[in-house]
Tab-separated table of C-alpha atoms in Angstrom:
chain	number	residue	atom	x	y	z
A	1	UNK	CA	7.702	-7.354	-10.381
A	2	UNK	CA	7.526	-11.068	-11.044
A	3	UNK	CA	4.957	-13.512	-9.982
A	4	UNK	CA	1.279	-13.271	-10.033
A	5	UNK	CA	-0.712	-10.672	-8.548
A	6	UNK	CA	-2.879	-11.990	-5.709
A	7	UNK	CA	-5.989	-10.650	-4.501
A	8	UNK	CA	-8.137	-11.646	-1.622
A	9	UNK	CA	-11.829	-11.788	-2.121
A	10	UNK	CA	-14.777	-12.646	0.273
A	11	UNK	CA	-17.638	-11.151	-1.723
A	12	UNK	CA	-17.792	-7.919	0.196
A	13	UNK	CA	-18.164	-4.718	-1.822
A	14	UNK	CA	-14.584	-3.726	-0.419
A	15	UNK	CA	-12.978	-6.902	-1.249
A	16	UNK	CA	-14.284	-6.460	-5.098
A	17	UNK	CA	-13.125	-2.930	-5.206
A	18	UNK	CA	-9.657	-4.280	-4.261
A	19	UNK	CA	-10.125	-7.077	-7.050
A	20	UNK	CA	-10.832	-4.449	-9.577
A	21	UNK	CA	-7.620	-2.515	-8.740
A	22	UNK	CA	-5.744	-5.944	-8.860
A	23	UNK	CA	-7.150	-6.706	-12.042
A	24	UNK	CA	-6.041	-3.373	-13.662
A	25	UNK	CA	-2.386	-3.826	-12.291
A	26	UNK	CA	-2.197	-7.579	-13.574
A	27	UNK	CA	-3.158	-6.512	-16.918
A	28	UNK	CA	-0.740	-3.541	-16.975
A	29	UNK	CA	2.171	-5.686	-15.724
A	30	UNK	CA	1.164	-8.964	-17.993
A	31	UNK	CA	0.931	-10.896	-14.800
A	32	UNK	CA	-1.394	-13.608	-14.013
A	33	UNK	CA	-4.429	-12.684	-11.595
A	34	UNK	CA	-4.930	-15.040	-8.658
A	35	UNK	CA	-8.048	-14.608	-6.465
A	36	UNK	CA	-7.886	-16.305	-3.200
A	37	UNK	CA	-11.075	-17.179	-0.952
A	38	UNK	CA	-10.784	-18.494	2.635
A	39	UNK	CA	-13.704	-20.401	3.983
A	40	UNK	CA	-12.125	-21.632	7.638
A	41	UNK	CA	-14.042	-24.578	9.175
A	42	UNK	CA	-16.978	-23.638	11.611
A	43	UNK	CA	-16.906	-24.984	14.879
A	44	UNK	CA	-18.985	-28.170	15.231
A	45	UNK	CA	-21.156	-26.599	17.973
A	46	UNK	CA	-22.126	-23.942	15.620
A	47	UNK	CA	-22.823	-25.902	12.471
A	48	UNK	CA	-23.399	-29.726	12.124
A	49	UNK	CA	-21.627	-31.540	9.190
A	50	UNK	CA	-24.089	-30.639	6.565
A	51	UNK	CA	-23.965	-27.050	7.308
A	52	UNK	CA	-19.967	-27.004	7.461
A	53	UNK	CA	-20.257	-28.673	3.971
A	54	UNK	CA	-22.814	-25.879	2.707
A	55	UNK	CA	-20.678	-23.234	3.914
A	56	UNK	CA	-17.550	-24.370	1.981
A	57	UNK	CA	-19.881	-24.943	-1.148
A	58	UNK	CA	-21.177	-21.001	-0.837
A	59	UNK	CA	-17.461	-19.996	-0.857
A	60	UNK	CA	-16.265	-22.212	-3.854
A	61	UNK	CA	-19.441	-20.684	-5.694
A	62	UNK	CA	-19.037	-17.084	-4.745
A	63	UNK	CA	-15.103	-17.613	-5.931
A	64	UNK	CA	-16.142	-19.546	-9.197
A	65	UNK	CA	-18.489	-16.468	-10.139
A	66	UNK	CA	-16.048	-13.869	-9.367
A	67	UNK	CA	-13.504	-15.680	-11.684
A	68	UNK	CA	-16.025	-15.980	-14.314
A	69	UNK	CA	-16.967	-12.189	-13.925
A	70	UNK	CA	-13.493	-10.851	-14.254
A	71	UNK	CA	-12.726	-13.319	-17.093
A	72	UNK	CA	-15.851	-11.714	-18.958
A	73	UNK	CA	-14.618	-8.341	-18.421
A	74	UNK	CA	-11.017	-9.025	-19.697
A	75	UNK	CA	-10.805	-12.268	-21.824
A	76	UNK	CA	-7.201	-11.599	-22.335
A	77	UNK	CA	-6.225	-11.710	-18.493
A	78	UNK	CA	-5.250	-15.088	-17.171
A	79	UNK	CA	-7.165	-15.383	-13.920
A	80	UNK	CA	-7.029	-18.498	-11.370
A	81	UNK	CA	-8.957	-18.998	-8.253
A	82	UNK	CA	-7.964	-20.580	-5.086
A	83	UNK	CA	-10.189	-21.816	-2.366
A	84	UNK	CA	-8.800	-22.973	0.864
A	85	UNK	CA	-9.925	-23.586	4.502
A	86	UNK	CA	-7.215	-21.900	6.139
A	87	UNK	CA	-7.893	-18.849	8.155
A	88	UNK	CA	-7.950	-15.452	5.782
A	89	UNK	CA	-4.751	-14.219	6.779
A	90	UNK	CA	-2.638	-17.385	6.981
A	91	UNK	CA	-4.193	-18.326	3.515
A	92	UNK	CA	-3.121	-14.584	2.016
A	93	UNK	CA	0.202	-14.838	3.643
A	94	UNK	CA	0.772	-18.316	2.229
A	95	UNK	CA	-0.273	-17.114	-1.307
A	96	UNK	CA	2.127	-13.889	-1.020
A	97	UNK	CA	4.952	-16.211	-0.568
A	98	UNK	CA	5.276	-16.999	-4.328
A	99	UNK	CA	3.473	-13.655	-5.492
A	100	UNK	CA	4.705	-10.394	-7.232
A	101	UNK	CA	1.959	-8.337	-5.319
A	102	UNK	CA	-0.606	-9.103	-2.861
A	103	UNK	CA	-3.925	-6.855	-2.936
A	104	UNK	CA	-6.650	-6.590	-0.150
A	105	UNK	CA	-9.473	-4.177	0.647
A	106	UNK	CA	-8.746	-2.390	3.781
A	107	UNK	CA	-12.037	-4.462	5.235
A	108	UNK	CA	-13.875	-7.277	4.562
A	109	UNK	CA	-17.303	-8.433	6.031
A	110	UNK	CA	-15.858	-8.143	9.570
A	111	UNK	CA	-15.278	-5.303	11.731
A	112	UNK	CA	-17.766	-2.340	12.676
A	113	UNK	CA	-18.721	1.039	10.769
A	114	UNK	CA	-15.792	3.500	11.452
A	115	UNK	CA	-13.138	0.949	11.392
A	116	UNK	CA	-10.774	1.876	8.678
A	117	UNK	CA	-8.514	-1.256	8.600
A	118	UNK	CA	-9.388	-4.575	9.341
A	119	UNK	CA	-7.319	-7.321	11.105
A	120	UNK	CA	-6.520	-9.254	7.943
A	121	UNK	CA	-5.228	-6.237	6.008
A	122	UNK	CA	-3.395	-5.226	8.961
A	123	UNK	CA	-1.663	-8.497	9.403
A	124	UNK	CA	-0.659	-9.252	5.907
A	125	UNK	CA	0.579	-5.780	5.450
A	126	UNK	CA	2.940	-6.261	8.529
A	127	UNK	CA	4.055	-9.845	7.369
A	128	UNK	CA	3.781	-10.533	3.872
A	129	UNK	CA	6.941	-11.389	1.902
A	130	UNK	CA	5.973	-9.384	-1.057
A	131	UNK	CA	4.636	-6.014	-1.604
A	132	UNK	CA	0.970	-5.388	-0.259
A	133	UNK	CA	-1.612	-2.877	-1.542
A	134	UNK	CA	-4.607	-2.017	0.670
A	135	UNK	CA	-7.392	-0.605	-1.247
A	136	UNK	CA	-9.996	1.736	0.271
A	137	UNK	CA	-13.676	1.878	-0.573
A	138	UNK	CA	-13.470	5.697	-1.146
A	139	UNK	CA	-13.553	7.691	-4.308
A	140	UNK	CA	-15.448	5.057	-6.397
A	141	UNK	CA	-16.882	6.168	-9.916
A	142	UNK	CA	-18.088	3.822	-12.541
A	143	UNK	CA	-17.717	0.686	-10.268
A	144	UNK	CA	-14.103	1.117	-9.445
A	145	UNK	CA	-11.376	2.976	-7.374
A	146	UNK	CA	-11.176	6.055	-9.735
A	147	UNK	CA	-7.145	6.715	-9.073
A	148	UNK	CA	-7.669	10.106	-7.205
A	149	UNK	CA	-7.808	13.612	-8.718
A	150	UNK	CA	-4.267	13.758	-9.973
A	151	UNK	CA	-3.527	9.994	-10.361
A	152	UNK	CA	0.167	10.780	-9.128
A	153	UNK	CA	2.029	8.025	-7.550
A	154	UNK	CA	3.697	9.396	-4.147
A	155	UNK	CA	6.464	7.871	-2.368
A	156	UNK	CA	7.321	8.143	1.405
A	157	UNK	CA	11.099	8.661	1.447
A	158	UNK	CA	13.658	9.253	4.017
A	159	UNK	CA	16.402	10.844	2.230
A	160	UNK	CA	18.892	10.403	5.138
A	161	UNK	CA	18.582	6.481	4.938
A	162	UNK	CA	16.734	5.776	1.497
A	163	UNK	CA	15.121	2.262	0.961
A	164	UNK	CA	15.760	0.531	-2.214
A	165	UNK	CA	12.718	-1.633	-2.458
A	166	UNK	CA	10.044	1.227	-1.899
A	167	UNK	CA	11.659	3.607	-4.300
A	168	UNK	CA	12.062	1.114	-7.247
A	169	UNK	CA	8.390	0.016	-6.734
A	170	UNK	CA	7.311	3.624	-6.626
A	171	UNK	CA	9.474	4.611	-9.835
A	172	UNK	CA	8.368	1.585	-11.855
A	173	UNK	CA	4.810	2.281	-10.638
A	174	UNK	CA	5.013	5.962	-12.213
A	175	UNK	CA	6.833	4.605	-15.040
A	176	UNK	CA	4.079	2.104	-16.218
A	177	UNK	CA	1.194	4.647	-15.390
A	178	UNK	CA	2.892	7.519	-17.332
A	179	UNK	CA	2.403	9.893	-14.561
A	180	UNK	CA	4.633	12.161	-12.159
A	181	UNK	CA	6.256	10.807	-9.175
A	182	UNK	CA	6.028	12.986	-5.878
A	183	UNK	CA	8.703	12.193	-3.464
A	184	UNK	CA	7.520	13.161	-0.082
A	185	UNK	CA	10.370	13.747	2.510
A	186	UNK	CA	9.410	14.910	5.918
A	187	UNK	CA	11.857	16.707	8.088
A	188	UNK	CA	11.950	18.164	11.677
A	189	UNK	CA	13.965	21.204	12.870
A	190	UNK	CA	17.359	20.333	14.610
A	191	UNK	CA	16.954	19.738	18.181
A	192	UNK	CA	18.786	22.726	19.090
A	193	UNK	CA	17.167	24.996	16.674
A	194	UNK	CA	15.279	27.460	18.991
A	195	UNK	CA	17.195	30.550	20.158
A	196	UNK	CA	17.968	30.603	24.076
A	197	UNK	CA	16.353	34.167	23.881
A	198	UNK	CA	13.299	33.351	21.440
A	199	UNK	CA	10.438	30.555	21.508
A	200	UNK	CA	10.339	30.880	17.816
A	201	UNK	CA	13.010	29.684	14.942
A	202	UNK	CA	14.317	32.585	12.905
A	203	UNK	CA	12.665	32.498	9.237
A	204	UNK	CA	16.077	32.601	7.771
A	205	UNK	CA	17.479	29.646	9.812
A	206	UNK	CA	14.484	27.620	8.892
A	207	UNK	CA	14.763	28.327	5.080
A	208	UNK	CA	18.482	27.299	5.436
A	209	UNK	CA	17.816	23.990	6.942
A	210	UNK	CA	15.126	23.504	4.347
A	211	UNK	CA	17.439	24.184	1.768
A	212	UNK	CA	19.901	21.678	3.232
A	213	UNK	CA	17.189	18.960	3.451
A	214	UNK	CA	16.157	19.439	-0.114
A	215	UNK	CA	19.750	19.062	-1.369
A	216	UNK	CA	20.085	15.737	0.750
A	217	UNK	CA	16.688	14.714	-1.266
A	218	UNK	CA	18.265	15.595	-4.475
A	219	UNK	CA	21.631	13.703	-3.880
A	220	UNK	CA	19.699	10.659	-2.645
A	221	UNK	CA	17.316	10.350	-5.510
A	222	UNK	CA	20.029	10.609	-8.273
A	223	UNK	CA	20.479	6.890	-8.544
A	224	UNK	CA	16.975	6.236	-9.434
A	225	UNK	CA	16.714	9.496	-11.763
A	226	UNK	CA	19.183	7.967	-13.793
A	227	UNK	CA	17.733	4.675	-13.670
A	228	UNK	CA	14.316	5.947	-14.760
A	229	UNK	CA	15.032	9.228	-16.728
A	230	UNK	CA	11.463	9.407	-18.267
A	231	UNK	CA	9.725	9.457	-14.645
A	232	UNK	CA	9.043	13.211	-13.712
A	233	UNK	CA	10.128	13.376	-10.245
A	234	UNK	CA	8.517	16.193	-8.034
A	235	UNK	CA	10.347	16.384	-4.587
A	236	UNK	CA	8.268	17.549	-1.875
A	237	UNK	CA	10.273	18.594	1.317
A	238	UNK	CA	7.939	18.985	4.275
A	239	UNK	CA	8.248	20.295	7.778
A	240	UNK	CA	5.936	17.990	9.241
A	241	UNK	CA	5.595	14.610	11.186
A	242	UNK	CA	6.274	11.928	8.627
A	243	UNK	CA	2.884	10.119	9.025
A	244	UNK	CA	0.710	13.266	9.059
A	245	UNK	CA	2.623	14.368	5.943
A	246	UNK	CA	2.016	11.074	3.983
A	247	UNK	CA	-1.831	11.010	5.102
A	248	UNK	CA	-2.150	14.594	3.548
A	249	UNK	CA	-0.237	13.383	0.525
A	250	UNK	CA	-2.580	10.609	0.031
A	251	UNK	CA	-5.530	13.051	-0.466
A	252	UNK	CA	-4.841	13.688	-4.097
A	253	UNK	CA	-2.707	10.656	-4.908
A	254	UNK	CA	-3.508	7.443	-7.192
A	255	UNK	CA	-0.961	5.339	-5.235
A	256	UNK	CA	0.876	6.058	-1.945
A	257	UNK	CA	4.223	3.909	-1.744
A	258	UNK	CA	5.832	3.424	1.775
A	259	UNK	CA	8.300	1.131	3.298
A	260	UNK	CA	8.275	-1.574	6.029
A	261	UNK	CA	11.317	-2.913	7.519
A	262	UNK	CA	11.418	-6.753	7.215
A	263	UNK	CA	10.636	-8.128	10.761
A	264	UNK	CA	11.269	-11.423	12.338
A	265	UNK	CA	9.003	-14.107	10.624
A	266	UNK	CA	6.745	-14.352	13.578
A	267	UNK	CA	6.630	-10.752	14.485
A	268	UNK	CA	3.437	-8.635	13.871
A	269	UNK	CA	4.475	-5.076	13.598
A	270	UNK	CA	4.108	-1.811	11.569
A	271	UNK	CA	6.209	1.004	12.327
A	272	UNK	CA	5.022	4.347	13.683
A	273	UNK	CA	4.856	5.791	10.253
A	274	UNK	CA	3.104	2.795	8.416
A	275	UNK	CA	0.480	1.863	11.024
A	276	UNK	CA	-1.206	5.318	11.035
A	277	UNK	CA	-0.751	5.771	7.336
A	278	UNK	CA	-2.667	2.735	6.537
A	279	UNK	CA	-5.341	3.488	8.944
A	280	UNK	CA	-5.994	7.056	7.829
A	281	UNK	CA	-4.868	7.205	3.843
A	282	UNK	CA	-7.340	8.168	1.219
A	283	UNK	CA	-5.879	6.198	-1.676
A	284	UNK	CA	-4.437	2.754	-2.121
A	285	UNK	CA	-1.212	2.176	-0.053
A	286	UNK	CA	1.456	-0.008	-1.323
A	287	UNK	CA	3.514	-1.452	1.685
A	288	UNK	CA	6.891	-2.683	0.405
A	289	UNK	CA	9.238	-4.769	2.533
A	290	UNK	CA	12.839	-4.042	2.705
A	291	UNK	CA	15.782	-5.173	4.973
A	292	UNK	CA	16.496	-2.885	8.272
A	293	UNK	CA	19.100	-0.316	7.005
């Protein structure tokens, strides 16, 4: 990963949790950490000029204090701050254009209780040019996200159409952390699998199809196993809907990596797997863009 690690901060607890995750990642990869804070102008009918100036000043102070706090924690980490008057999503998308990684909390100050993913996180995950990590608030210990019970990196993988960028990202992440990589491949029974005389599939047929899927996964992973021989790979072939399989996999993961097909530049869209995974995952999720296959 080249380029800075960028983290969006707004002073909320969730954004600071994401900032902590981003700081560890920047230190691990030897990259600059850049905090971005947005204070879009208030409508004149809401706030007169002095009030608008105070609004900007508060944002600048919050950003400066955040940078100072993180510099005190890790003096060796190069940290910069950027304050902008752009809308939050636009500011983060602009910063992502030259970044190696963009990190955001799943929600900021906005939204309502029970909302899993805010509009800013959703938009940048769908449109950023670089990988985006959304960091949830759950499982905090000692002031930061604890990495989950196993700390494994887990990868959502379609062995029938393997995407290069998400797999590379996941293998590198596992290598840098010194943890196993669990590769989750969800599959479905063939359309004509039920017998004409039965409502269920014979166990031996199901086992045969599962063996075939496992072989497809093994063959598809061979280039990455050769490229990253030190990474312990654990294939996980699951007869389940892909989104549900990945949400379940996130329960005991330190990081879940999924792909996103690169859309048209103006298109705000996540696929039928990425969208529910981002809303329901239990660990940080890296959304890695890749060209449509």
